[in-house]
CSV table of C-alpha atoms and ligand atoms in Angstrom, one decimal:
chain,number,residue,atom,x,y,z
C,1,UNK,CA,30.8,-31.8,-16.7
C,2,UNK,CA,29.0,-30.6,-19.8
C,3,UNK,CA,27.0,-27.4,-20.6
C,4,UNK,CA,23.4,-28.1,-21.0
C,5,UNK,CA,21.3,-25.6,-22.9
C,6,UNK,CA,17.5,-26.2,-23.2
C,7,UNK,CA,18.0,-29.8,-22.1
C,8,UNK,CA,20.7,-30.6,-24.6
C,9,UNK,CA,24.6,-30.7,-24.3
C,10,UNK,CA,26.1,-27.6,-25.9
C,11,UNK,CA,29.6,-27.1,-27.3
C,12,UNK,CA,30.6,-23.4,-27.0
C,13,UNK,CA,32.4,-22.2,-30.1
C,14,UNK,CA,32.9,-18.6,-29.1
C,15,UNK,CA,35.0,-15.5,-29.1
C,16,UNK,CA,35.5,-12.6,-26.7
C,17,UNK,CA,35.1,-9.0,-27.6
C,18,UNK,CA,37.5,-6.3,-26.6
C,19,UNK,CA,37.0,-4.8,-23.2
C,20,UNK,CA,35.2,-1.6,-24.2
C,21,UNK,CA,33.1,-2.8,-27.2
C,22,UNK,CA,29.9,-3.6,-25.3
C,23,UNK,CA,29.8,-0.2,-23.6
C,24,UNK,CA,28.1,1.1,-26.8
C,25,UNK,CA,25.1,-0.6,-28.4
C,26,UNK,CA,25.8,1.6,-31.5
C,27,UNK,CA,29.4,0.3,-31.7
C,28,UNK,CA,28.1,-3.2,-31.4
C,29,UNK,CA,25.3,-3.0,-34.0
C,30,UNK,CA,27.4,-3.7,-37.1
C,31,UNK,CA,29.5,-6.3,-35.3
C,32,UNK,CA,26.8,-8.9,-34.8
C,33,UNK,CA,26.3,-10.0,-38.4
C,34,UNK,CA,30.0,-10.3,-38.8
C,35,UNK,CA,30.4,-12.4,-35.7
C,36,UNK,CA,27.5,-14.6,-36.6
C,37,UNK,CA,28.9,-15.2,-40.1
C,38,UNK,CA,32.3,-16.4,-38.8
C,39,UNK,CA,30.4,-18.6,-37.6
C,40,UNK,CA,30.4,-18.4,-33.8
C,41,UNK,CA,27.6,-19.7,-31.5
C,42,UNK,CA,28.5,-17.6,-28.4
C,43,UNK,CA,30.0,-14.1,-27.7
C,44,UNK,CA,31.8,-13.4,-24.5
C,45,UNK,CA,31.4,-9.8,-23.5
C,46,UNK,CA,31.8,-7.6,-20.4
C,47,UNK,CA,29.2,-6.1,-18.1
C,48,UNK,CA,30.8,-3.1,-16.3
C,49,UNK,CA,30.0,-2.3,-12.7
C,50,UNK,CA,30.7,1.4,-13.2
C,51,UNK,CA,27.9,1.6,-15.9
C,52,UNK,CA,25.5,-0.9,-14.2
C,53,UNK,CA,25.5,1.1,-10.9
C,54,UNK,CA,26.7,4.6,-11.6
C,55,UNK,CA,25.0,5.8,-8.5
C,56,UNK,CA,24.9,3.6,-5.4
C,57,UNK,CA,21.8,1.5,-5.4
C,58,UNK,CA,20.5,2.7,-8.8
C,59,UNK,CA,20.9,0.1,-11.6
C,60,UNK,CA,20.9,0.8,-15.2
C,61,UNK,CA,20.3,-2.3,-17.4
C,62,UNK,CA,20.1,-0.6,-20.7
C,63,UNK,CA,23.3,-2.2,-22.0
C,64,UNK,CA,22.4,-5.6,-20.7
C,65,UNK,CA,19.0,-5.5,-22.3
C,66,UNK,CA,20.4,-4.2,-25.6
C,67,UNK,CA,23.1,-6.8,-25.9
C,68,UNK,CA,20.7,-9.6,-25.2
C,69,UNK,CA,18.3,-8.3,-27.8
C,70,UNK,CA,21.0,-7.8,-30.4
C,71,UNK,CA,22.5,-11.3,-29.8
C,72,UNK,CA,19.1,-12.8,-30.2
C,73,UNK,CA,18.6,-11.3,-33.6
C,74,UNK,CA,21.5,-13.3,-34.8
C,75,UNK,CA,20.8,-16.5,-32.8
C,76,UNK,CA,23.9,-16.0,-30.8
C,77,UNK,CA,24.4,-16.9,-27.1
C,78,UNK,CA,26.2,-14.7,-24.6
C,79,UNK,CA,28.5,-15.2,-21.7
C,80,UNK,CA,28.7,-12.1,-19.6
C,81,UNK,CA,32.0,-11.1,-17.9
C,82,UNK,CA,31.4,-9.3,-14.6
C,83,UNK,CA,33.9,-6.6,-14.5
C,84,UNK,CA,33.3,-5.8,-10.8
C,85,UNK,CA,35.9,-5.2,-8.1
C,86,UNK,CA,38.8,-6.5,-10.2
C,87,UNK,CA,39.9,-6.5,-13.9
C,88,UNK,CA,43.4,-7.8,-14.6
C,89,UNK,CA,44.3,-7.4,-10.9
C,90,UNK,CA,43.3,-3.7,-10.8
C,91,UNK,CA,40.0,-2.1,-9.9
C,92,UNK,CA,39.4,0.3,-12.8
C,93,UNK,CA,35.8,-0.8,-13.4
C,94,UNK,CA,34.6,0.0,-9.8
C,95,UNK,CA,32.1,2.9,-9.9
C,96,UNK,CA,33.4,6.3,-8.9
C,97,UNK,CA,31.5,6.2,-5.7
C,98,UNK,CA,33.5,3.2,-4.7
C,99,UNK,CA,36.9,4.5,-6.0
C,100,UNK,CA,36.5,7.7,-4.2
C,101,UNK,CA,35.6,6.3,-0.7
C,102,UNK,CA,38.9,4.7,0.3
C,103,UNK,CA,37.8,4.5,3.9
C,104,UNK,CA,34.7,2.5,3.2
C,105,UNK,CA,36.2,0.6,0.3
C,106,UNK,CA,39.9,0.0,1.4
C,107,UNK,CA,42.7,-0.6,-1.0
C,108,UNK,CA,45.6,-3.1,-1.1
C,109,UNK,CA,48.6,-1.7,0.8
C,110,UNK,CA,51.9,-2.9,-0.8
C,111,UNK,CA,55.4,-3.2,0.8
C,112,UNK,CA,56.7,0.1,2.1
C,113,UNK,CA,53.2,1.1,3.1
C,114,UNK,CA,52.5,2.0,-0.5
C,115,UNK,CA,48.9,2.8,-1.4
C,116,UNK,CA,47.5,1.2,-4.5
C,117,UNK,CA,44.4,1.6,-6.6
C,118,UNK,CA,43.5,-2.1,-6.1
C,119,UNK,CA,40.4,-2.8,-3.9
C,120,UNK,CA,41.4,-5.0,-0.9
C,121,UNK,CA,39.8,-8.4,-0.7
C,122,UNK,CA,39.5,-7.6,3.0
C,123,UNK,CA,37.0,-4.8,2.5
C,124,UNK,CA,33.7,-6.1,4.0
C,125,UNK,CA,31.7,-3.2,2.5
C,126,UNK,CA,33.3,-3.7,-0.9
C,127,UNK,CA,32.3,-7.4,-0.9
C,128,UNK,CA,28.8,-6.4,0.2
C,129,UNK,CA,28.5,-3.8,-2.6
C,130,UNK,CA,30.0,-6.0,-5.3
C,131,UNK,CA,27.7,-8.9,-4.3
C,132,UNK,CA,24.6,-6.7,-4.3
C,133,UNK,CA,25.4,-5.3,-7.8
C,134,UNK,CA,26.1,-8.9,-9.1
C,135,UNK,CA,22.9,-10.2,-7.5
C,136,UNK,CA,20.9,-7.4,-9.1
C,137,UNK,CA,22.4,-8.3,-12.5
C,138,UNK,CA,21.6,-12.0,-12.1
C,139,UNK,CA,18.0,-11.1,-11.0
C,140,UNK,CA,17.6,-9.0,-14.0
C,141,UNK,CA,19.0,-11.6,-16.4
C,142,UNK,CA,16.6,-14.2,-14.9
C,143,UNK,CA,13.6,-11.8,-15.4
C,144,UNK,CA,14.4,-11.2,-19.0
C,145,UNK,CA,16.2,-14.4,-20.2
C,146,UNK,CA,15.2,-17.5,-18.1
C,147,UNK,CA,12.9,-18.6,-21.0
C,148,UNK,CA,15.2,-17.9,-24.0
C,149,UNK,CA,18.6,-18.7,-22.3
C,150,UNK,CA,20.5,-16.3,-24.5
C,151,UNK,CA,22.9,-15.9,-21.6
C,152,UNK,CA,24.6,-19.2,-20.8
C,153,UNK,CA,27.3,-18.6,-18.2
C,154,UNK,CA,28.9,-15.9,-16.1
C,155,UNK,CA,32.5,-15.0,-15.6
C,156,UNK,CA,32.9,-13.5,-12.1
C,157,UNK,CA,35.5,-10.7,-12.0
C,158,UNK,CA,38.4,-10.8,-14.4
C,159,UNK,CA,42.0,-12.1,-13.9
C,160,UNK,CA,42.1,-11.3,-10.1
C,161,UNK,CA,45.1,-11.1,-7.9
C,162,UNK,CA,47.5,-8.6,-6.3
C,163,UNK,CA,49.9,-6.8,-8.7
C,164,UNK,CA,53.0,-5.0,-7.5
C,165,UNK,CA,53.4,-7.2,-4.4
C,166,UNK,CA,53.0,-10.9,-3.5
C,167,UNK,CA,50.2,-10.0,-1.0
C,168,UNK,CA,48.1,-7.3,0.5
C,169,UNK,CA,49.9,-5.7,3.6
C,170,UNK,CA,46.9,-3.6,4.8
C,171,UNK,CA,46.4,-3.9,8.6
C,172,UNK,CA,43.5,-6.4,8.2
C,173,UNK,CA,45.5,-8.5,5.8
C,174,UNK,CA,48.6,-8.5,8.1
C,175,UNK,CA,46.5,-9.6,11.0
C,176,UNK,CA,44.9,-12.5,9.0
C,177,UNK,CA,48.3,-13.5,7.6
C,178,UNK,CA,49.8,-13.9,11.1
C,179,UNK,CA,46.8,-15.9,12.4
C,180,UNK,CA,46.3,-19.6,12.2
C,181,UNK,CA,45.0,-20.8,8.8
C,182,UNK,CA,41.1,-20.9,8.9
C,183,UNK,CA,39.5,-24.1,10.3
C,184,UNK,CA,37.6,-24.5,7.0
C,185,UNK,CA,40.8,-24.7,5.1
C,186,UNK,CA,42.4,-27.1,7.5
C,187,UNK,CA,39.4,-29.4,7.2
C,188,UNK,CA,39.5,-29.2,3.4
C,189,UNK,CA,43.2,-30.2,3.4
C,190,UNK,CA,42.4,-33.2,5.6
C,191,UNK,CA,39.4,-34.3,3.5
C,192,UNK,CA,40.9,-33.8,0.1
C,193,UNK,CA,44.5,-34.9,0.8
C,194,UNK,CA,44.4,-37.5,-2.0
C,195,UNK,CA,42.6,-35.5,-4.7
C,196,UNK,CA,44.5,-32.2,-4.5
C,197,UNK,CA,46.1,-30.6,-7.5
C,198,UNK,CA,49.6,-32.1,-7.8
C,199,UNK,CA,51.2,-28.6,-8.1
C,200,UNK,CA,49.6,-27.6,-4.7
C,201,UNK,CA,50.4,-30.9,-3.1
C,202,UNK,CA,54.1,-30.4,-3.9
C,203,UNK,CA,54.3,-27.0,-2.2
C,204,UNK,CA,52.3,-28.2,0.8
C,205,UNK,CA,54.4,-31.4,1.1
C,206,UNK,CA,57.6,-29.4,0.9
C,207,UNK,CA,56.4,-27.2,3.8
C,208,UNK,CA,55.7,-30.3,5.9
C,209,UNK,CA,52.1,-31.3,5.1
C,210,UNK,CA,50.6,-29.3,8.1
C,211,UNK,CA,47.0,-28.6,8.7
C,212,UNK,CA,47.5,-26.1,11.5
C,213,UNK,CA,49.7,-23.0,12.1
C,214,UNK,CA,50.0,-19.6,10.5
C,215,UNK,CA,50.1,-19.2,6.8
C,216,UNK,CA,54.0,-19.2,6.8
C,217,UNK,CA,54.0,-22.2,9.1
C,218,UNK,CA,51.8,-24.2,6.8
C,219,UNK,CA,53.0,-23.0,3.4
C,220,UNK,CA,56.6,-21.9,4.0
C,221,UNK,CA,58.2,-18.5,4.6
C,222,UNK,CA,58.6,-17.3,1.0
C,223,UNK,CA,56.2,-15.8,-1.6
C,224,UNK,CA,54.4,-19.2,-1.9
C,225,UNK,CA,52.7,-18.5,1.4
C,226,UNK,CA,51.7,-15.0,0.3
C,227,UNK,CA,50.2,-16.5,-2.9
C,228,UNK,CA,48.3,-19.1,-1.0
C,229,UNK,CA,47.0,-16.6,1.4
C,230,UNK,CA,45.8,-14.3,-1.3
C,231,UNK,CA,44.2,-17.2,-3.2
C,232,UNK,CA,42.2,-18.1,-0.1
C,233,UNK,CA,41.1,-14.5,0.3
C,234,UNK,CA,40.2,-13.9,-3.3
C,235,UNK,CA,38.6,-17.3,-3.4
C,236,UNK,CA,36.4,-16.4,-0.4
C,237,UNK,CA,35.4,-13.0,-1.8
C,238,UNK,CA,34.7,-14.1,-5.4
C,239,UNK,CA,32.9,-17.3,-4.3
C,240,UNK,CA,30.6,-15.1,-2.2
C,241,UNK,CA,29.9,-12.7,-5.1
C,242,UNK,CA,29.1,-15.7,-7.2
C,243,UNK,CA,26.9,-17.2,-4.5
C,244,UNK,CA,25.0,-14.0,-4.2
C,245,UNK,CA,24.4,-14.1,-8.0
C,246,UNK,CA,23.4,-17.7,-8.0
C,247,UNK,CA,20.9,-17.2,-5.3
C,248,UNK,CA,19.1,-15.0,-7.9
C,249,UNK,CA,19.8,-17.1,-11.0
C,250,UNK,CA,22.0,-20.1,-10.8
C,251,UNK,CA,23.8,-20.0,-14.2
C,252,UNK,CA,27.2,-21.8,-14.3
C,253,UNK,CA,30.0,-19.5,-13.1
C,254,UNK,CA,33.8,-19.5,-13.8
C,255,UNK,CA,36.8,-17.5,-12.9
C,256,UNK,CA,39.6,-16.8,-15.5
C,257,UNK,CA,43.3,-16.6,-14.8
C,258,UNK,CA,46.2,-14.5,-16.0
C,259,UNK,CA,48.8,-17.3,-16.2
C,260,UNK,CA,52.2,-17.0,-14.6
C,261,UNK,CA,55.3,-17.3,-16.7
C,262,UNK,CA,58.2,-19.5,-15.8
C,263,UNK,CA,60.1,-18.3,-12.7
C,264,UNK,CA,57.9,-15.2,-12.4
C,265,UNK,CA,57.3,-14.4,-8.8
C,266,UNK,CA,53.7,-13.6,-7.4
C,267,UNK,CA,53.0,-10.0,-7.7
C,268,UNK,CA,54.5,-9.8,-11.2
C,269,UNK,CA,51.5,-11.9,-12.1
C,270,UNK,CA,48.3,-11.3,-10.1
C,271,UNK,CA,49.0,-13.1,-6.9
C,272,UNK,CA,46.2,-15.2,-5.6
C,273,UNK,CA,44.5,-15.7,-9.0
C,274,UNK,CA,43.5,-19.4,-9.6
C,275,UNK,CA,46.8,-20.7,-10.9
C,276,UNK,CA,46.9,-24.6,-10.8
C,277,UNK,CA,49.0,-24.5,-7.6
C,278,UNK,CA,46.3,-22.6,-5.7
C,279,UNK,CA,43.0,-23.7,-7.1
C,280,UNK,CA,42.6,-25.9,-4.1
C,281,UNK,CA,42.6,-22.8,-1.9
C,282,UNK,CA,39.8,-21.3,-4.0
C,283,UNK,CA,37.8,-24.6,-3.7
C,284,UNK,CA,38.4,-24.7,0.0
C,285,UNK,CA,37.0,-21.2,0.3
C,286,UNK,CA,33.7,-21.8,-1.4
C,287,UNK,CA,31.8,-23.8,-3.9
C,288,UNK,CA,29.9,-21.3,-6.0
C,289,UNK,CA,32.6,-21.2,-8.8
C,290,UNK,CA,32.0,-24.2,-11.1
C,291,UNK,CA,35.1,-23.9,-13.3
C,292,UNK,CA,38.6,-22.5,-13.0
C,293,UNK,CA,39.8,-21.4,-16.4
C,294,UNK,CA,43.1,-20.4,-18.0
C,295,UNK,CA,43.5,-17.5,-20.4
C,296,UNK,CA,46.1,-19.2,-22.7
C,297,UNK,CA,48.2,-16.8,-24.6
C,298,UNK,CA,51.5,-18.7,-23.9
C,299,UNK,CA,52.9,-20.9,-26.5
C,300,UNK,CA,52.9,-24.1,-24.3
C,301,UNK,CA,49.1,-24.3,-24.9
C,302,UNK,CA,49.0,-28.1,-24.3
C,303,UNK,CA,50.7,-27.9,-20.9
C,304,UNK,CA,48.2,-25.4,-19.7
C,305,UNK,CA,45.3,-27.5,-20.9
C,306,UNK,CA,46.7,-30.4,-19.0
C,307,UNK,CA,47.3,-28.3,-15.9
C,308,UNK,CA,43.8,-27.1,-15.8
C,309,UNK,CA,42.0,-30.2,-16.9
C,310,UNK,CA,42.7,-32.3,-13.7
C,311,UNK,CA,41.3,-33.0,-10.2
C,312,UNK,CA,37.8,-32.7,-11.5
C,313,UNK,CA,38.2,-29.3,-13.1
C,314,UNK,CA,36.8,-29.3,-16.7
C,315,UNK,CA,38.6,-27.3,-19.4
C,316,UNK,CA,37.0,-24.1,-20.6
C,317,UNK,CA,39.2,-21.5,-22.4
C,318,UNK,CA,37.6,-18.1,-22.2
C,319,UNK,CA,40.6,-16.3,-23.7
C,320,UNK,CA,43.3,-17.4,-26.0
C,321,UNK,CA,45.0,-16.4,-29.3
C,322,UNK,CA,43.2,-16.5,-32.5
C,323,UNK,CA,44.8,-16.7,-36.0
C,324,UNK,CA,46.8,-19.7,-37.0
C,325,UNK,CA,47.4,-20.7,-33.4
C,326,UNK,CA,43.7,-20.6,-32.4
C,327,UNK,CA,42.6,-22.3,-35.6
C,328,UNK,CA,44.7,-25.3,-34.6
C,329,UNK,CA,44.5,-25.3,-30.8
C,330,UNK,CA,40.8,-25.6,-30.7
C,331,UNK,CA,41.1,-29.1,-32.2
C,332,UNK,CA,43.5,-30.1,-29.5
C,333,UNK,CA,41.4,-28.6,-26.7
C,334,UNK,CA,38.2,-30.3,-27.9
C,335,UNK,CA,39.6,-33.6,-29.2
C,336,UNK,CA,42.1,-34.3,-26.3
C,337,UNK,CA,40.4,-32.6,-23.4
C,338,UNK,CA,36.7,-32.5,-24.3
C,339,UNK,CA,36.8,-28.8,-23.6
C,340,UNK,CA,33.4,-27.2,-22.8
C,341,UNK,CA,34.2,-24.3,-24.9
C,342,UNK,CA,36.9,-22.2,-26.7
C,343,UNK,CA,37.0,-18.5,-27.2
C,344,UNK,CA,39.8,-16.4,-28.7
C,345,UNK,CA,40.1,-12.8,-27.5
C,346,UNK,CA,39.5,-9.5,-29.2
C,347,UNK,CA,37.4,-10.9,-32.1
C,348,UNK,CA,36.1,-7.4,-33.1
C,349,UNK,CA,39.4,-6.1,-34.2
C,350,UNK,CA,40.6,-9.1,-36.2
C,351,UNK,CA,41.6,-8.4,-39.7
C,352,UNK,CA,41.5,-12.1,-40.5
C,353,UNK,CA,40.8,-12.1,-44.3
C,354,UNK,CA,41.2,-15.9,-44.5
C,355,UNK,CA,38.8,-16.4,-41.6
C,356,UNK,CA,41.0,-19.2,-40.1
C,357,UNK,CA,39.0,-19.5,-37.0
C,358,UNK,CA,35.8,-19.7,-39.1
C,359,UNK,CA,37.2,-22.5,-41.1
C,360,UNK,CA,37.8,-24.5,-37.9
C,361,UNK,CA,34.5,-23.6,-36.3
C,362,UNK,CA,32.4,-24.5,-39.4
C,363,UNK,CA,33.8,-28.0,-39.3
C,364,UNK,CA,33.5,-28.3,-35.5
C,365,UNK,CA,29.9,-27.2,-35.5
C,366,UNK,CA,29.1,-30.0,-37.9
C,367,UNK,CA,30.6,-32.6,-35.6
C,368,UNK,CA,29.6,-31.0,-32.3
C,369,UNK,CA,27.0,-33.8,-31.7
C,370,UNK,CA,29.8,-36.4,-32.0
C,371,UNK,CA,32.2,-34.4,-29.8
C,372,UNK,CA,29.5,-34.1,-27.1
C,373,UNK,CA,28.6,-37.8,-27.3
C,374,UNK,CA,32.2,-38.9,-27.0
C,375,UNK,CA,33.3,-36.3,-24.5
C,376,UNK,CA,35.4,-37.9,-21.7
C,377,UNK,CA,34.9,-41.5,-23.2
C,378,UNK,CA,38.5,-42.1,-24.1
C,379,UNK,CA,37.8,-42.7,-27.8
C,380,UNK,CA,38.9,-39.4,-29.1
C,381,UNK,CA,42.2,-37.6,-29.6
C,382,UNK,CA,43.2,-34.1,-30.6
C,383,UNK,CA,46.6,-32.8,-31.8
C,384,UNK,CA,48.6,-30.0,-33.2
C,385,UNK,CA,51.7,-30.8,-35.3
C,386,UNK,CA,54.6,-28.7,-36.6
C,387,UNK,CA,58.2,-29.2,-37.6
C,388,UNK,CA,59.3,-29.4,-34.0
C,389,UNK,CA,56.6,-31.9,-33.1
C,390,UNK,CA,55.9,-33.7,-36.4
C,391,UNK,CA,54.1,-36.7,-35.1
C,392,UNK,CA,52.0,-38.2,-32.3
C,393,UNK,CA,50.1,-41.3,-31.6
C,394,UNK,CA,46.9,-42.5,-29.9
C,395,UNK,CA,45.1,-45.8,-29.2
C,396,UNK,CA,41.4,-45.8,-30.0
C,397,UNK,CA,39.0,-48.7,-30.1
C,398,UNK,CA,41.7,-51.4,-30.5
C,399,UNK,CA,43.9,-49.5,-33.1
C,400,UNK,CA,47.0,-47.6,-32.7
C,401,UNK,CA,47.0,-44.5,-34.8
C,402,UNK,CA,50.4,-43.0,-35.9
C,403,UNK,CA,49.6,-39.4,-36.8
C,404,UNK,CA,52.1,-37.3,-38.5
C,405,UNK,CA,52.5,-34.1,-40.7
C,406,UNK,CA,51.0,-34.9,-44.1
C,407,UNK,CA,53.6,-35.9,-46.8
C,408,UNK,CA,53.1,-36.5,-50.4
C,409,UNK,CA,55.5,-36.6,-53.4
C,410,UNK,CA,58.5,-35.7,-51.3
C,411,UNK,CA,56.9,-32.5,-49.7
C,412,UNK,CA,55.8,-32.2,-46.1
C,413,UNK,CA,53.1,-29.9,-44.7
C,414,UNK,CA,54.8,-27.5,-42.2
C,415,UNK,CA,51.9,-27.6,-39.8
C,416,UNK,CA,48.8,-29.8,-39.2
C,417,UNK,CA,46.1,-30.1,-36.6
C,418,UNK,CA,43.0,-32.2,-36.1
C,419,UNK,CA,41.0,-34.6,-34.0
C,420,UNK,CA,39.9,-38.2,-34.5
C,421,UNK,CA,36.9,-39.9,-33.0
C,422,UNK,CA,36.4,-43.8,-33.0
C,423,UNK,CA,32.7,-44.0,-33.9
C,424,UNK,CA,32.5,-47.8,-34.4
C,425,UNK,CA,34.5,-50.9,-34.2
C,426,UNK,CA,36.5,-50.2,-37.4
C,427,UNK,CA,35.2,-46.7,-38.1
C,428,UNK,CA,36.7,-43.3,-37.5
C,429,UNK,CA,35.7,-39.7,-38.1
C,430,UNK,CA,38.6,-37.2,-38.5
C,431,UNK,CA,38.6,-33.5,-38.9
C,432,UNK,CA,41.4,-31.0,-39.5
C,433,UNK,CA,44.2,-30.2,-41.9
C,434,UNK,CA,47.8,-31.2,-42.9
C,435,UNK,CA,48.1,-34.6,-41.3
C,436,UNK,CA,48.0,-38.3,-42.2
C,437,UNK,CA,47.3,-41.4,-40.2
C,438,UNK,CA,48.6,-45.0,-40.3
C,439,UNK,CA,46.6,-47.7,-38.4
C,440,UNK,CA,48.0,-50.8,-36.5
C,441,UNK,CA,45.9,-53.3,-34.6
C,442,UNK,CA,46.2,-53.3,-30.8
C,443,UNK,CA,43.6,-56.0,-30.0
C,444,UNK,CA,43.5,-59.8,-30.6
C,445,UNK,CA,42.9,-60.8,-34.1
C,446,UNK,CA,44.6,-60.5,-37.5
C,447,UNK,CA,47.9,-58.7,-37.1
C,448,UNK,CA,47.6,-56.1,-39.9
C,449,UNK,CA,45.3,-53.2,-40.6
C,450,UNK,CA,44.5,-51.7,-44.0
C,451,UNK,CA,42.2,-48.9,-45.2
C,452,UNK,CA,38.9,-50.3,-46.5
C,453,UNK,CA,37.8,-46.8,-47.8
C,454,UNK,CA,37.8,-43.1,-47.0
C,455,UNK,CA,35.1,-40.6,-47.7
C,456,UNK,CA,35.2,-36.9,-47.4
C,457,UNK,CA,31.9,-35.3,-46.5
C,458,UNK,CA,29.9,-33.0,-44.3
C,459,UNK,CA,27.4,-33.5,-41.4
C,460,UNK,CA,24.0,-32.0,-41.8
C,461,UNK,CA,22.0,-32.0,-38.6
C,462,UNK,CA,24.1,-34.9,-37.4
C,463,UNK,CA,23.7,-37.0,-40.6
C,464,UNK,CA,26.8,-37.9,-42.6
C,465,UNK,CA,26.6,-36.7,-46.3
C,466,UNK,CA,29.5,-38.4,-48.2
C,467,UNK,CA,31.3,-36.4,-50.9
C,468,UNK,CA,34.3,-37.7,-52.9
C,469,UNK,CA,35.7,-41.2,-52.3
C,470,UNK,CA,39.4,-40.5,-51.4
C,471,UNK,CA,41.8,-42.9,-52.9
C,472,UNK,CA,44.9,-42.9,-55.2
C,473,UNK,CA,47.1,-39.9,-54.4
C,474,UNK,CA,44.5,-38.7,-51.8
C,475,UNK,CA,45.3,-41.7,-49.6
C,476,UNK,CA,48.8,-42.3,-50.9
C,477,UNK,CA,47.5,-45.3,-52.8
C,478,UNK,CA,45.7,-46.7,-49.8
C,479,UNK,CA,48.7,-46.4,-47.4
C,480,UNK,CA,47.5,-43.4,-45.3
C,481,UNK,CA,44.4,-41.6,-44.2
C,482,UNK,CA,45.3,-38.1,-45.4
C,483,UNK,CA,44.0,-34.6,-44.6
C,484,UNK,CA,45.3,-32.2,-47.2
C,485,UNK,CA,47.0,-29.0,-45.9
C,486,UNK,CA,45.0,-27.0,-48.5
C,487,UNK,CA,41.8,-27.2,-46.5
C,488,UNK,CA,40.1,-27.9,-43.2
C,489,UNK,CA,37.7,-30.8,-43.7
C,490,UNK,CA,35.9,-33.8,-42.3
C,491,UNK,CA,36.6,-37.4,-43.5
C,492,UNK,CA,35.4,-40.8,-42.5
C,493,UNK,CA,37.7,-43.8,-42.6
C,494,UNK,CA,36.7,-47.5,-42.5
C,495,UNK,CA,39.6,-49.9,-41.8
C,496,UNK,CA,39.9,-53.7,-41.9
C,497,UNK,CA,42.3,-56.4,-40.7
C,498,UNK,CA,44.1,-59.1,-42.5
C,499,UNK,CA,46.6,-62.0,-41.9
J,1,DGJ,C1,43.5,-10.6,-20.6
J,1,DGJ,C2,42.3,-9.9,-20.0
J,1,DGJ,O1,41.5,-10.7,-19.3
J,1,DGJ,C3,41.5,-9.2,-21.1
J,1,DGJ,O2,40.4,-8.5,-20.5
J,1,DGJ,C4,42.4,-8.3,-21.9
J,1,DGJ,O3,42.9,-7.3,-21.1
J,1,DGJ,C5,43.5,-9.2,-22.5
J,1,DGJ,N1,44.3,-9.7,-21.5
J,1,DGJ,C6,44.4,-8.3,-23.4
J,1,DGJ,O4,45.3,-9.2,-24.0
C-alpha cells in the first residue's frame, strides 16, 4: 500500500501538534513557518467534536477552514485527527450536549457498577451522532479541498479502549458478552484462518480454535476474552464512523493505538484498542479503516514496527518520540518497513536547537523518490545501532552488507543509524550517520568484493549531484563505506568483484 497524492506516490515526513494547539488559529499562526522550515511535508493536527458541533446539528468549520488555509500558505499537507467519542480511552472531546445526556449517550459501567465518563460503544445514539458529525466534517473537507488535496488522510478517534476495567459492564454490554459471538466474526475466522495476526492466532488456538460459542467460550475465561469483545465493539463503532465519513469523501483512514506494556492487563491500557492481538477483530467488524497504527513511545521500537507491519497491514507511525530517538528511528521505519509515514508527537513545544529531526528529514526528502520506488521490493534495509547492538547485516542485490558502528583511528561512534538501497547491480545509495559497511559477494562470480569508489552528494529533484569523492581516511583506505557520525548525509557507493 502506498499513499498517492495528485497521482504520485507520497512519503509522509510529518509531525503531530500538541492536543490543544489547533483550537486557536492565532496560536498556530507563528508555528507554521517554523514547522515548514524543519522541514516537514505534513502536519497531523486534531479536529475537536466539541468545537465542530457545539450545539447539536450546528457545525462550525472556522477552525478547519483556517487550518487548511494556513497550511496551504506554507505548502504543507494535513492529516486531521478526529477527536470524537474517544481520546486516549476517555470522552473529554464529546460536546457538552453529549456529555450531559447520559441517558441518550450511555457511559461505560465498570466493575462494581461504577459509572465512568467514557462513552459506551453500545450507545446507538452516540454512534449516530458521532457518525453524523464526522460525515459533516468529511463533506466540508471535500467541498473546500478535493481539488488541492491539502488534507491527505484522517485519523478516526484517538487511542480508543476502556480504561479502568477490561470491558464495559453496562447492561447492553453484558448481554452481548454472554451471547454467541456474531456470525460475521465467525465467518471471518473461518475465511481468514491462515492469514490472521500470529498474536491473535495464539490466543484463539489456546482457547480451542472455535468459531461458535459465547465470547468466553471462544476466547477463554480471562481478560483476553474481555479485550477481544471490546475490540470487536470498538471496531464496529469506529469502522461505522469511518464509513459514514468515507461516504462523503473517501480519504484514507487509520486508527492509532496506545500500546500495551509487558504484562500489563487490559484496562490498564485501553482495552479493545487495535493491539496486534486484536486487529483481526477490528478487521472482522468492518473494512472502512485502511491502516492500524502504533503510537510508539516504547524503547523496543523495532519490535512494534514488526508487530504492526504484518498480515497485510502497512506501517504508518502517527505518534512517536522525537529527539535523538526519532532522528534515528525514522531511517529504520522507512528503510526496513517501507513505512508510509512517520510523525513524532508534540512538535510545537520542542526546544530542539540542533533540529535533529530536520537533519534526518532533509536527507529523506531528497531520497524520497528512491524510497517510494523501492518500497516493498526487498532491496532496501534500515537500521539503528548503539553500543548494545553495534552491528547488523543485510543481503541486497547479491551482496552481503556487514553494517556496524563507525570506527576510525581506534574510536567508535556510540550510535549510528541509516538506510541503504541497492539501486543497480553494483551500486548502492546510503543515508544516515555513524556507521560503516563491508561488502561480501553472495552470488556466483568472483569471490571478493571491493569498493570501486564512493561519492557524497545530494539529490535535486531526483538527480544525483556528486560532491566530494570519499577515499583515504574517509573510507578507511578503501576498506569500508563510511558515514561519519559528525553529520547526516547521503553517499553513493559503487563496488566491484575480483578473484
Ligand atoms: C498519546 C495521545 O494519542 C496523544 O494525543 C497525547 O495525549 C500523547 N499520548 C501524550 O504523550
